[in-house]
CSV table of C-alpha atoms and ligand atoms in Angstrom, one decimal:
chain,number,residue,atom,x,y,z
A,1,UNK,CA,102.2,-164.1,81.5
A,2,UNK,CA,99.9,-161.4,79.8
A,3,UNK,CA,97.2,-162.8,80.8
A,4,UNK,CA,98.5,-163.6,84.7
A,5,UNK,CA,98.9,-159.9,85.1
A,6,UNK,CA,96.1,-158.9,83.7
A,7,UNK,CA,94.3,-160.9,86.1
A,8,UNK,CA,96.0,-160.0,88.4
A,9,UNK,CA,95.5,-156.0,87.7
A,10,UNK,CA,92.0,-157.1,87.1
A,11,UNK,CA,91.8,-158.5,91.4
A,12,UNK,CA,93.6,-155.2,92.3
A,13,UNK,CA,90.9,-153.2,90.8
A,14,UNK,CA,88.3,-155.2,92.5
A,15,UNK,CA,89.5,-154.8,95.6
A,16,UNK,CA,90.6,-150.7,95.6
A,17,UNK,CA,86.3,-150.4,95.1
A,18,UNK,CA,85.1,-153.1,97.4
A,19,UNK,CA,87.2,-151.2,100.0
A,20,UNK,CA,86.1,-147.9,99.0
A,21,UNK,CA,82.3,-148.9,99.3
A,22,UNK,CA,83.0,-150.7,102.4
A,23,UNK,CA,85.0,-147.6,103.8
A,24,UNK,CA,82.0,-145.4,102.9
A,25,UNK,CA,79.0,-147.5,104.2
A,26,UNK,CA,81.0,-148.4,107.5
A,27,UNK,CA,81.6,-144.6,108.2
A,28,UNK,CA,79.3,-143.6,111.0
A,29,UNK,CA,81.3,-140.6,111.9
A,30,UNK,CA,83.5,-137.9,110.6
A,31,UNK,CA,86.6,-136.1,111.9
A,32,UNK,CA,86.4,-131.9,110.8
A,33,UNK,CA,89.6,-130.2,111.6
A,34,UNK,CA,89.3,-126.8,112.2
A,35,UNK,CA,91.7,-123.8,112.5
A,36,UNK,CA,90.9,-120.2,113.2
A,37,UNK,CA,93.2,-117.6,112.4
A,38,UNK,CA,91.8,-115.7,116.0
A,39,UNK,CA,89.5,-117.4,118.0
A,40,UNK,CA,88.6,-113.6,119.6
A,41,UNK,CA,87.8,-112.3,116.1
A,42,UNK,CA,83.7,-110.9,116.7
A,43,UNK,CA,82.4,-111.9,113.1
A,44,UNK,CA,84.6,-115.7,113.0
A,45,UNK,CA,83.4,-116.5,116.7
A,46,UNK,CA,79.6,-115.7,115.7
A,47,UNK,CA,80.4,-118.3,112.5
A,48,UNK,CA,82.5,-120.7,114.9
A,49,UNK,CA,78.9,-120.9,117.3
A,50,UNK,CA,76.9,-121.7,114.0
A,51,UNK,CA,78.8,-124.2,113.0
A,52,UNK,CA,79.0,-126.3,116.4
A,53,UNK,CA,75.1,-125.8,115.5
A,54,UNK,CA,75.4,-127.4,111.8
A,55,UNK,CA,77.2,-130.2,113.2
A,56,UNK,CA,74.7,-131.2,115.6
A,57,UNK,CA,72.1,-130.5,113.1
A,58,UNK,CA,73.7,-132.5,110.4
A,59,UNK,CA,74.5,-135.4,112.6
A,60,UNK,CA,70.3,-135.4,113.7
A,61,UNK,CA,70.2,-135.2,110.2
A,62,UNK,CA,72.0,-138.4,108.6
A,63,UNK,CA,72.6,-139.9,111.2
A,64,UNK,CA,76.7,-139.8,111.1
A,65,UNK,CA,78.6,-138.3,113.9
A,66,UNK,CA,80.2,-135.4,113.1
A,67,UNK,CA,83.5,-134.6,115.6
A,68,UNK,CA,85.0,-131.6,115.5
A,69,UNK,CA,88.2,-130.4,116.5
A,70,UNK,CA,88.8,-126.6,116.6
A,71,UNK,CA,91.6,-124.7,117.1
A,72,UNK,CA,92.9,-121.4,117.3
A,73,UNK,CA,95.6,-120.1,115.9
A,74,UNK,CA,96.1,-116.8,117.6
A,75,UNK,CA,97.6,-114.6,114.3
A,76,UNK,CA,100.2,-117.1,113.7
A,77,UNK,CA,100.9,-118.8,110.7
A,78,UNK,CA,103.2,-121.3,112.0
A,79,UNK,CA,101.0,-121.8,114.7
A,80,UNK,CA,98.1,-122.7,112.2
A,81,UNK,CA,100.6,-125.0,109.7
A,82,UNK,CA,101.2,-127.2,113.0
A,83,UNK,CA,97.4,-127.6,113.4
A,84,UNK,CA,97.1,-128.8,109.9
A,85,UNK,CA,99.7,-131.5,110.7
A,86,UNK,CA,98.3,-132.4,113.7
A,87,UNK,CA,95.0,-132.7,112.3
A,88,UNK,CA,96.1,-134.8,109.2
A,89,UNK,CA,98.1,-136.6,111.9
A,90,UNK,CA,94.8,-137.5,114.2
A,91,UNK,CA,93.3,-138.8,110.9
A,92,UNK,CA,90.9,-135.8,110.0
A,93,UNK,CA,88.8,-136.6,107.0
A,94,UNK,CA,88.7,-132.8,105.8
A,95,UNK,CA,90.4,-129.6,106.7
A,96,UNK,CA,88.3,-126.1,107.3
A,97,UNK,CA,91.1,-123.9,107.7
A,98,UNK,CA,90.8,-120.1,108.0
A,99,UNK,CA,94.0,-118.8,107.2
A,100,UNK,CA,96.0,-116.7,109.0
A,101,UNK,CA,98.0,-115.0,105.9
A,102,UNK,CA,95.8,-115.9,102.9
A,103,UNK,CA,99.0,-115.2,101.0
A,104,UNK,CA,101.0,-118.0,102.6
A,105,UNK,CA,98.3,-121.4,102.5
A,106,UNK,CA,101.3,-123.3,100.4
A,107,UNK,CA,102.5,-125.6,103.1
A,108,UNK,CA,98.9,-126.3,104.4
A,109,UNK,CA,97.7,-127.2,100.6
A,110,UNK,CA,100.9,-129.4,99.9
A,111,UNK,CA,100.6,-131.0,103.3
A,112,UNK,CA,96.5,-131.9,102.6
A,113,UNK,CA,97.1,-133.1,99.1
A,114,UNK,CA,99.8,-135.5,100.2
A,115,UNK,CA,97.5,-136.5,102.5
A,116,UNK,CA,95.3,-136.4,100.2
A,117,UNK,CA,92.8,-134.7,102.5
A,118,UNK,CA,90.6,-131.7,101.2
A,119,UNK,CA,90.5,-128.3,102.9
A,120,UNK,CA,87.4,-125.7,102.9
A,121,UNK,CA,88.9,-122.3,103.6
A,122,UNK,CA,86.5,-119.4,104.6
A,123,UNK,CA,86.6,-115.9,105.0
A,124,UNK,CA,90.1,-115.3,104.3
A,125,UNK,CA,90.7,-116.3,100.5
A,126,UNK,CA,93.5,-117.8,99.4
A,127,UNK,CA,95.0,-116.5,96.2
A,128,UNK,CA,93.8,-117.7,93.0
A,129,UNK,CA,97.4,-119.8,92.5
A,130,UNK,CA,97.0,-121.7,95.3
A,131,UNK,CA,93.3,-122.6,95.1
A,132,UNK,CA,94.2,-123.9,91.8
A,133,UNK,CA,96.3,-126.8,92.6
A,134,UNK,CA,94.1,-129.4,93.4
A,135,UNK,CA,90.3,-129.9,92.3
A,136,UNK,CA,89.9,-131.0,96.5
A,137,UNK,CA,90.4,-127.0,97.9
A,138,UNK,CA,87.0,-124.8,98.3
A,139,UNK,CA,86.5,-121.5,99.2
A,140,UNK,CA,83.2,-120.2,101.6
A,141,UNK,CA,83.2,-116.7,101.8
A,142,UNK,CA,81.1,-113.5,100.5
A,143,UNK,CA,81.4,-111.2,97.9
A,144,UNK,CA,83.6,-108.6,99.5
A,145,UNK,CA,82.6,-106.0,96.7
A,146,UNK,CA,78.4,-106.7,97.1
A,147,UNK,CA,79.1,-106.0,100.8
A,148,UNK,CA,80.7,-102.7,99.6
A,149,UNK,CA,77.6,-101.8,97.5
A,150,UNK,CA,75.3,-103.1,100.0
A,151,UNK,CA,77.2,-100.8,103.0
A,152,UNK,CA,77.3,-97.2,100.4
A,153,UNK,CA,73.7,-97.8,99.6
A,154,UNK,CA,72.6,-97.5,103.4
A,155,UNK,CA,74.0,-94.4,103.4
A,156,UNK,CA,73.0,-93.3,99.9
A,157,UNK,CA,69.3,-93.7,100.5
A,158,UNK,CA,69.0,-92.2,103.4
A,159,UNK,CA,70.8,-88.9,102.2
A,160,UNK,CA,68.3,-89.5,98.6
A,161,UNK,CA,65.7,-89.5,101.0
A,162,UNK,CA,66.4,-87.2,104.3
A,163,UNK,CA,69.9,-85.4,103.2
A,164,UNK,CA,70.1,-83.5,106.6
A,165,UNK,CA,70.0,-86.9,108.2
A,166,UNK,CA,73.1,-86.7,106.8
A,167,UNK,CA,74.7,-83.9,106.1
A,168,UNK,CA,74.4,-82.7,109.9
A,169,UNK,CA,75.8,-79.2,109.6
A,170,UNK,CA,73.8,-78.5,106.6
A,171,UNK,CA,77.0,-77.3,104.5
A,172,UNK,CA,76.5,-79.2,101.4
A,173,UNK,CA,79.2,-81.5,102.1
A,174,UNK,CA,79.2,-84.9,104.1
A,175,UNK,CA,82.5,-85.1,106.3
A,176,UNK,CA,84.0,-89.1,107.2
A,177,UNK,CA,86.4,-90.7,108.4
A,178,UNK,CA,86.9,-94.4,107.5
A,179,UNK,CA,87.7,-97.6,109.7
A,180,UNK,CA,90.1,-100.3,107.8
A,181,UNK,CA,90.1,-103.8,108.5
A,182,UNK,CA,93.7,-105.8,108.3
A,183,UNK,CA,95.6,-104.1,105.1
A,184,UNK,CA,96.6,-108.3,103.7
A,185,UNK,CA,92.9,-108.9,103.8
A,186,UNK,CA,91.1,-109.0,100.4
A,187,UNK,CA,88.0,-107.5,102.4
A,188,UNK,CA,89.6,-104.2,103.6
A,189,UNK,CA,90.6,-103.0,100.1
A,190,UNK,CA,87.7,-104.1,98.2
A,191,UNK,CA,85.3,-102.7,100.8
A,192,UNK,CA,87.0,-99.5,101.2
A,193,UNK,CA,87.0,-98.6,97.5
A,194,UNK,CA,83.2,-99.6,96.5
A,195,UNK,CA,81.4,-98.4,100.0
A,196,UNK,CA,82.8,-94.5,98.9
A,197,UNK,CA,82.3,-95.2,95.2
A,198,UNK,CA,78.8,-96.4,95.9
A,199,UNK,CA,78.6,-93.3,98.4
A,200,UNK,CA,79.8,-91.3,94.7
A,201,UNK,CA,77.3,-92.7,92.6
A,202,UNK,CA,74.2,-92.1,94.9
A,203,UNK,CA,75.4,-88.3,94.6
A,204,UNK,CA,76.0,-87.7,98.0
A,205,UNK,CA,78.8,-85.2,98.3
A,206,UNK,CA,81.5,-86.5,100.6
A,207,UNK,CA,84.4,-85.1,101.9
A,208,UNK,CA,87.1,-88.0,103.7
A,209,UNK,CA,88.2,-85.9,106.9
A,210,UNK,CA,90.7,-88.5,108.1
A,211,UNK,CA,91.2,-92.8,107.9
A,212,UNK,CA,93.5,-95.4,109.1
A,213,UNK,CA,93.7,-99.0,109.8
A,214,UNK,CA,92.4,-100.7,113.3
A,215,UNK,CA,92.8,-104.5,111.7
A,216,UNK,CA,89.5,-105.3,112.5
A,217,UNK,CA,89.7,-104.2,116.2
A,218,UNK,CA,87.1,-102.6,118.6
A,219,UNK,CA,89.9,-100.9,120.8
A,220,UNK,CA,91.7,-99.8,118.0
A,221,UNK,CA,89.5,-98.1,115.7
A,222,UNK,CA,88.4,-96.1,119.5
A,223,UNK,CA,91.7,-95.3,119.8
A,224,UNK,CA,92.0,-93.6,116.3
A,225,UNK,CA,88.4,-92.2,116.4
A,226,UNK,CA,89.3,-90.5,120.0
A,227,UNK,CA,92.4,-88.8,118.2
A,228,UNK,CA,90.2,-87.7,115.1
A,229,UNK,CA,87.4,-86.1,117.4
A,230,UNK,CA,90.3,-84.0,118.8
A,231,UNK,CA,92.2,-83.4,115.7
A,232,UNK,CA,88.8,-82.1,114.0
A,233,UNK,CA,86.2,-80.9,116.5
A,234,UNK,CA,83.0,-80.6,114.8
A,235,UNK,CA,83.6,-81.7,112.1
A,236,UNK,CA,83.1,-85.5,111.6
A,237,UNK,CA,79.5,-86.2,110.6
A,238,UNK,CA,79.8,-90.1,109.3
A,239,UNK,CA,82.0,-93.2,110.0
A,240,UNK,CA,82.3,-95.9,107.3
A,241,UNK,CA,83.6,-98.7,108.7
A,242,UNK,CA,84.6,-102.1,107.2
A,243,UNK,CA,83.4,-104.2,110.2
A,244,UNK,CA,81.0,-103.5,112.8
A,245,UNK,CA,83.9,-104.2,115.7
A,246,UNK,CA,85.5,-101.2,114.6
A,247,UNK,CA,82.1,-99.3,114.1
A,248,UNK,CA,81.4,-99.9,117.9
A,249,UNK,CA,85.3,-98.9,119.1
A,250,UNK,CA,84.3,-95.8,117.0
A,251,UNK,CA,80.8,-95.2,118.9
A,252,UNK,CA,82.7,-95.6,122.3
A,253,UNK,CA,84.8,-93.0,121.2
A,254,UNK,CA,82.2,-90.8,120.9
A,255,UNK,CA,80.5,-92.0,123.8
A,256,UNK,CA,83.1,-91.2,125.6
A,257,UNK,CA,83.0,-87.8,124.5
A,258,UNK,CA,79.8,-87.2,125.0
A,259,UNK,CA,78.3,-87.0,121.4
A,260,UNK,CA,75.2,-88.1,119.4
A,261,UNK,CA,73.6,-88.0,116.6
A,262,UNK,CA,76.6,-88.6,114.1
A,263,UNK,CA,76.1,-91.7,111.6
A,264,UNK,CA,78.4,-95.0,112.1
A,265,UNK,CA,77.8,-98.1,109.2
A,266,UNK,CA,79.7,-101.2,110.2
A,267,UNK,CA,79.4,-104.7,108.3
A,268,UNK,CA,79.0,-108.2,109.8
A,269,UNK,CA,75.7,-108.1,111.4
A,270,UNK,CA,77.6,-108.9,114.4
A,271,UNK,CA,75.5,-109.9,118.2
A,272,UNK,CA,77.0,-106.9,119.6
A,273,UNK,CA,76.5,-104.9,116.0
A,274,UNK,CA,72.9,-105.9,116.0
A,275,UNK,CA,72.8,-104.8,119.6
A,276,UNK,CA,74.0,-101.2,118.8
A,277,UNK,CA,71.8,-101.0,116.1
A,278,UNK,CA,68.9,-101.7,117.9
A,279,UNK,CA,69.8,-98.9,120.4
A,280,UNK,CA,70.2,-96.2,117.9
A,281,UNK,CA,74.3,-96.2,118.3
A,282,UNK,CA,74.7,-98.0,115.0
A,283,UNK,CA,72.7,-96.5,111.6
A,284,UNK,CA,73.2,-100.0,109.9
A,285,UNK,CA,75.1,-102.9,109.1
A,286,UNK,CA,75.5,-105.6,106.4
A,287,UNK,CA,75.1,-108.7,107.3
A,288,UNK,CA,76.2,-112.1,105.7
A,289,UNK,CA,73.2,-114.9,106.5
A,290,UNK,CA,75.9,-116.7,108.8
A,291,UNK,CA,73.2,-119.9,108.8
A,292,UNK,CA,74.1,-120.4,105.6
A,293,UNK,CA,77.9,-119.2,105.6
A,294,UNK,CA,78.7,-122.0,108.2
A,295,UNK,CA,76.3,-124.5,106.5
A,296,UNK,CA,78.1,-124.5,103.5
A,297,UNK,CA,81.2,-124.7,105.0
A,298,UNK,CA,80.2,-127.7,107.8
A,299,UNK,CA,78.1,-129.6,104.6
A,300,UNK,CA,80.8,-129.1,102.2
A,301,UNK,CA,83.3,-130.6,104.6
A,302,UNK,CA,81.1,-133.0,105.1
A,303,UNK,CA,80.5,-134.0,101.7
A,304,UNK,CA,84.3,-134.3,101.2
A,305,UNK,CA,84.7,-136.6,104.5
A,306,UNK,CA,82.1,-139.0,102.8
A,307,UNK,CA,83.3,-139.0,99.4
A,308,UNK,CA,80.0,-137.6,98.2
A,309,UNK,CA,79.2,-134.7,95.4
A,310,UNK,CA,79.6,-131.2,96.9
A,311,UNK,CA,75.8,-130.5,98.4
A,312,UNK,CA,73.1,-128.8,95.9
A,313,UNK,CA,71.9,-126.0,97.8
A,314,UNK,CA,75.2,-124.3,98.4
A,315,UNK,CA,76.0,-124.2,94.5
A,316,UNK,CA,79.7,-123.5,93.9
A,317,UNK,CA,80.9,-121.1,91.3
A,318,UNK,CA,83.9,-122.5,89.2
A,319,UNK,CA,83.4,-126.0,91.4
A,320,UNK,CA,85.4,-124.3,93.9
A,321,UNK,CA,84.2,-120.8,95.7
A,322,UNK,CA,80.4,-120.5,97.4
A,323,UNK,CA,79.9,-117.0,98.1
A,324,UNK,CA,76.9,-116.5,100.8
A,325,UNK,CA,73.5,-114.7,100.8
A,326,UNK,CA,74.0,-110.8,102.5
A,327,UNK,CA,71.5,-108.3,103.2
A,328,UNK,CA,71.5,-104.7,104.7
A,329,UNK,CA,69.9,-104.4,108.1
A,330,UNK,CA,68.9,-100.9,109.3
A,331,UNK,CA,67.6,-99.7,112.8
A,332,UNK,CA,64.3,-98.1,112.1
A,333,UNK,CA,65.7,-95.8,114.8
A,334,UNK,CA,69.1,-95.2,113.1
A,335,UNK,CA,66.3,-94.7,109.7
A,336,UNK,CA,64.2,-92.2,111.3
A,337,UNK,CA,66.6,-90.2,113.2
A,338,UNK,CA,65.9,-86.6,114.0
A,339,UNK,CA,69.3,-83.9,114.0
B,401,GAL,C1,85.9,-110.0,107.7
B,401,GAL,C2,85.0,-109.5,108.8
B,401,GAL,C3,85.8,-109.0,109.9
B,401,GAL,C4,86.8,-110.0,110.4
B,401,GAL,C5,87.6,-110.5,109.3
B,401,GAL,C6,88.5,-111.6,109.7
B,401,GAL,O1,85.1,-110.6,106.7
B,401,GAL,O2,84.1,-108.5,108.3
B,401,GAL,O3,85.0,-108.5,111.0
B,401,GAL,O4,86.1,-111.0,111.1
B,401,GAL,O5,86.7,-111.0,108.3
B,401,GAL,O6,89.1,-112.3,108.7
């Protein structure tokens, strides 16, 4: 009897591999579901183009076609947790979901690990609790607090350097106003606090005139930047902004109303960020390598669909989080600028 069952066992276990190894050599081509939490979001479309670009590359590459199915989740949560289902539904190998409430990724976790399908979140992070629950969730994103450093350093040298570059009026103090991204998002906070302390530490001596939350938004952060420019006529002289989306709405503001000369920094590196910054509008931006932010996320995926090891060159921290390359990127105009 002992022996029957063992043998038995014994035919099981033979047949679970053969099936995985046939499963894996027989797969020619993956299924990558993909959810954004706004499809009209500046900095996520920019990573949405470079990773229909990884795909193609990849499937050059090795060889494997690579399908992807992405969606867009307009700002709703429900609307995203249906995807999810859908996707698992169709038969997706892997999941890159960018969450609409980082907060709330519960039902999309349980859903994939009964599924047992692995997810790659980006750019909105899950908390800690959640990413936690299975050894299949991964996190692409960058550093929120580097960016921070990176964005008050801008600033910081070119005061160390040229301090009526800055200082515009000459008073001894450096008046700004400040441009938040979405209050839930880790970014916003994070960003906030280290671009003034790094603005503190690089002794230049700032004053905050006025600030308020445009979630991200061009036309938002224009409206609120119109109302400051009335509230306190000459009397802005810098905007620190925690995207470059609201950096521009803030330079159409002052378009608008017909003044130069003051200093905007934005963050993203954005098309239409790097556009302003080549024409002067914009002093600088910091810019994640977004080659690299979508091939992690596109290879990682990847490497999950295949049931391979997670790929070398985008080394995870804690076998979970890959945090991308960023680098400031200053106008030699915006550098140089006369007052
Ligand atoms: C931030 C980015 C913003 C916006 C946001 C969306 O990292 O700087 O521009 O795209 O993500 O979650």
């Amino acid at each position: 009897m002992w022996r029957k069952m063992l043998l038995m066992l014994g035919a099981c276990a033979v047949l679970t591999s053969c099936q995985g190894s046939q499963k894996e050599e027989q797969k020619t081509s993956i299924r990558i579901g993909i959810s954004l939490y706004r499809s009209d979001d500046t900095f996520i479309n920019n990573i949405r183009s470079q990773l229909e670009e990884k795909a193609k590359e990849y499937e050059r590459r090795r060889g494997i076609k690579v399908i992807l199915d992405i969606q867009d989740a307009k700002g709703s949560q429900n609307t995203q947790n249906n995807q999810a289902e859908r996707f698992i539904s169709l038969g997706c190998d892997v999941l890159c979901i960018n969450p609409v409430d980082r907060m709330d990724a519960t039902l999309i976790i349980d859903k994939a690990m009964t599924a047992q399908v692995p997810v790659v979140f980006f750019n909105r992070q899950p908390v800690e609790e959640d990413m936690d629950r299975w050894d299949q969730l991964y996190y692409v994103g960058v550093d929120a607090k580097e960016t921070a450093v990176l964005q008050g350093r801008i600033v910081a040298e070119l005061y160390g350097r040229q301090p009526e570059a800055v200082d515009l009026n000459g008073d001894g103090v450096v008046s700004y106003v400040l441009l938040e991204g979405e209050s839930s998002h880790q970014d916003s906070l994070i960003r906030t606090e280290w671009s003034i302390q790094t603005l503190k530490d690089g002794k230049v001596p700032i004053e905050k005139i006025a600030g308020g939350i445009a979630n991200w938004e061009r036309s938002q952060a224009s409206a609120l930047m119109e109302q400051w420019l009335l509230a306190y006529p000459d009397t802005i002289e810098l905007v620190v902004s925690n995207n470059d989306d609201m950096a521009l709405g803030a330079i159409d503001a002052l378009n608008r109303a017909g003044i130069e000369g003051m200093n905007v920094v934005g963050i993203d590196g954005t098309t239409p960020g790097l556009e302003a910054l080549k024409n002067g509008k914009l002093l600088g931006t910091v810019c994640a390598d977004k080659e690299i932010y979508a091939g992690a996320i596109l290879e990682l995926a990847a490497s999950c669909a295949l049931g391979e090891e997670p790929p070398e060159e985008y080394p995870l921290t804690d076998g979970t989080y890959y945090w991308a390359p960023q680098e400031i990127i200053v106008s030699e105009e915006g550098f140089l600028k006369e007052n």
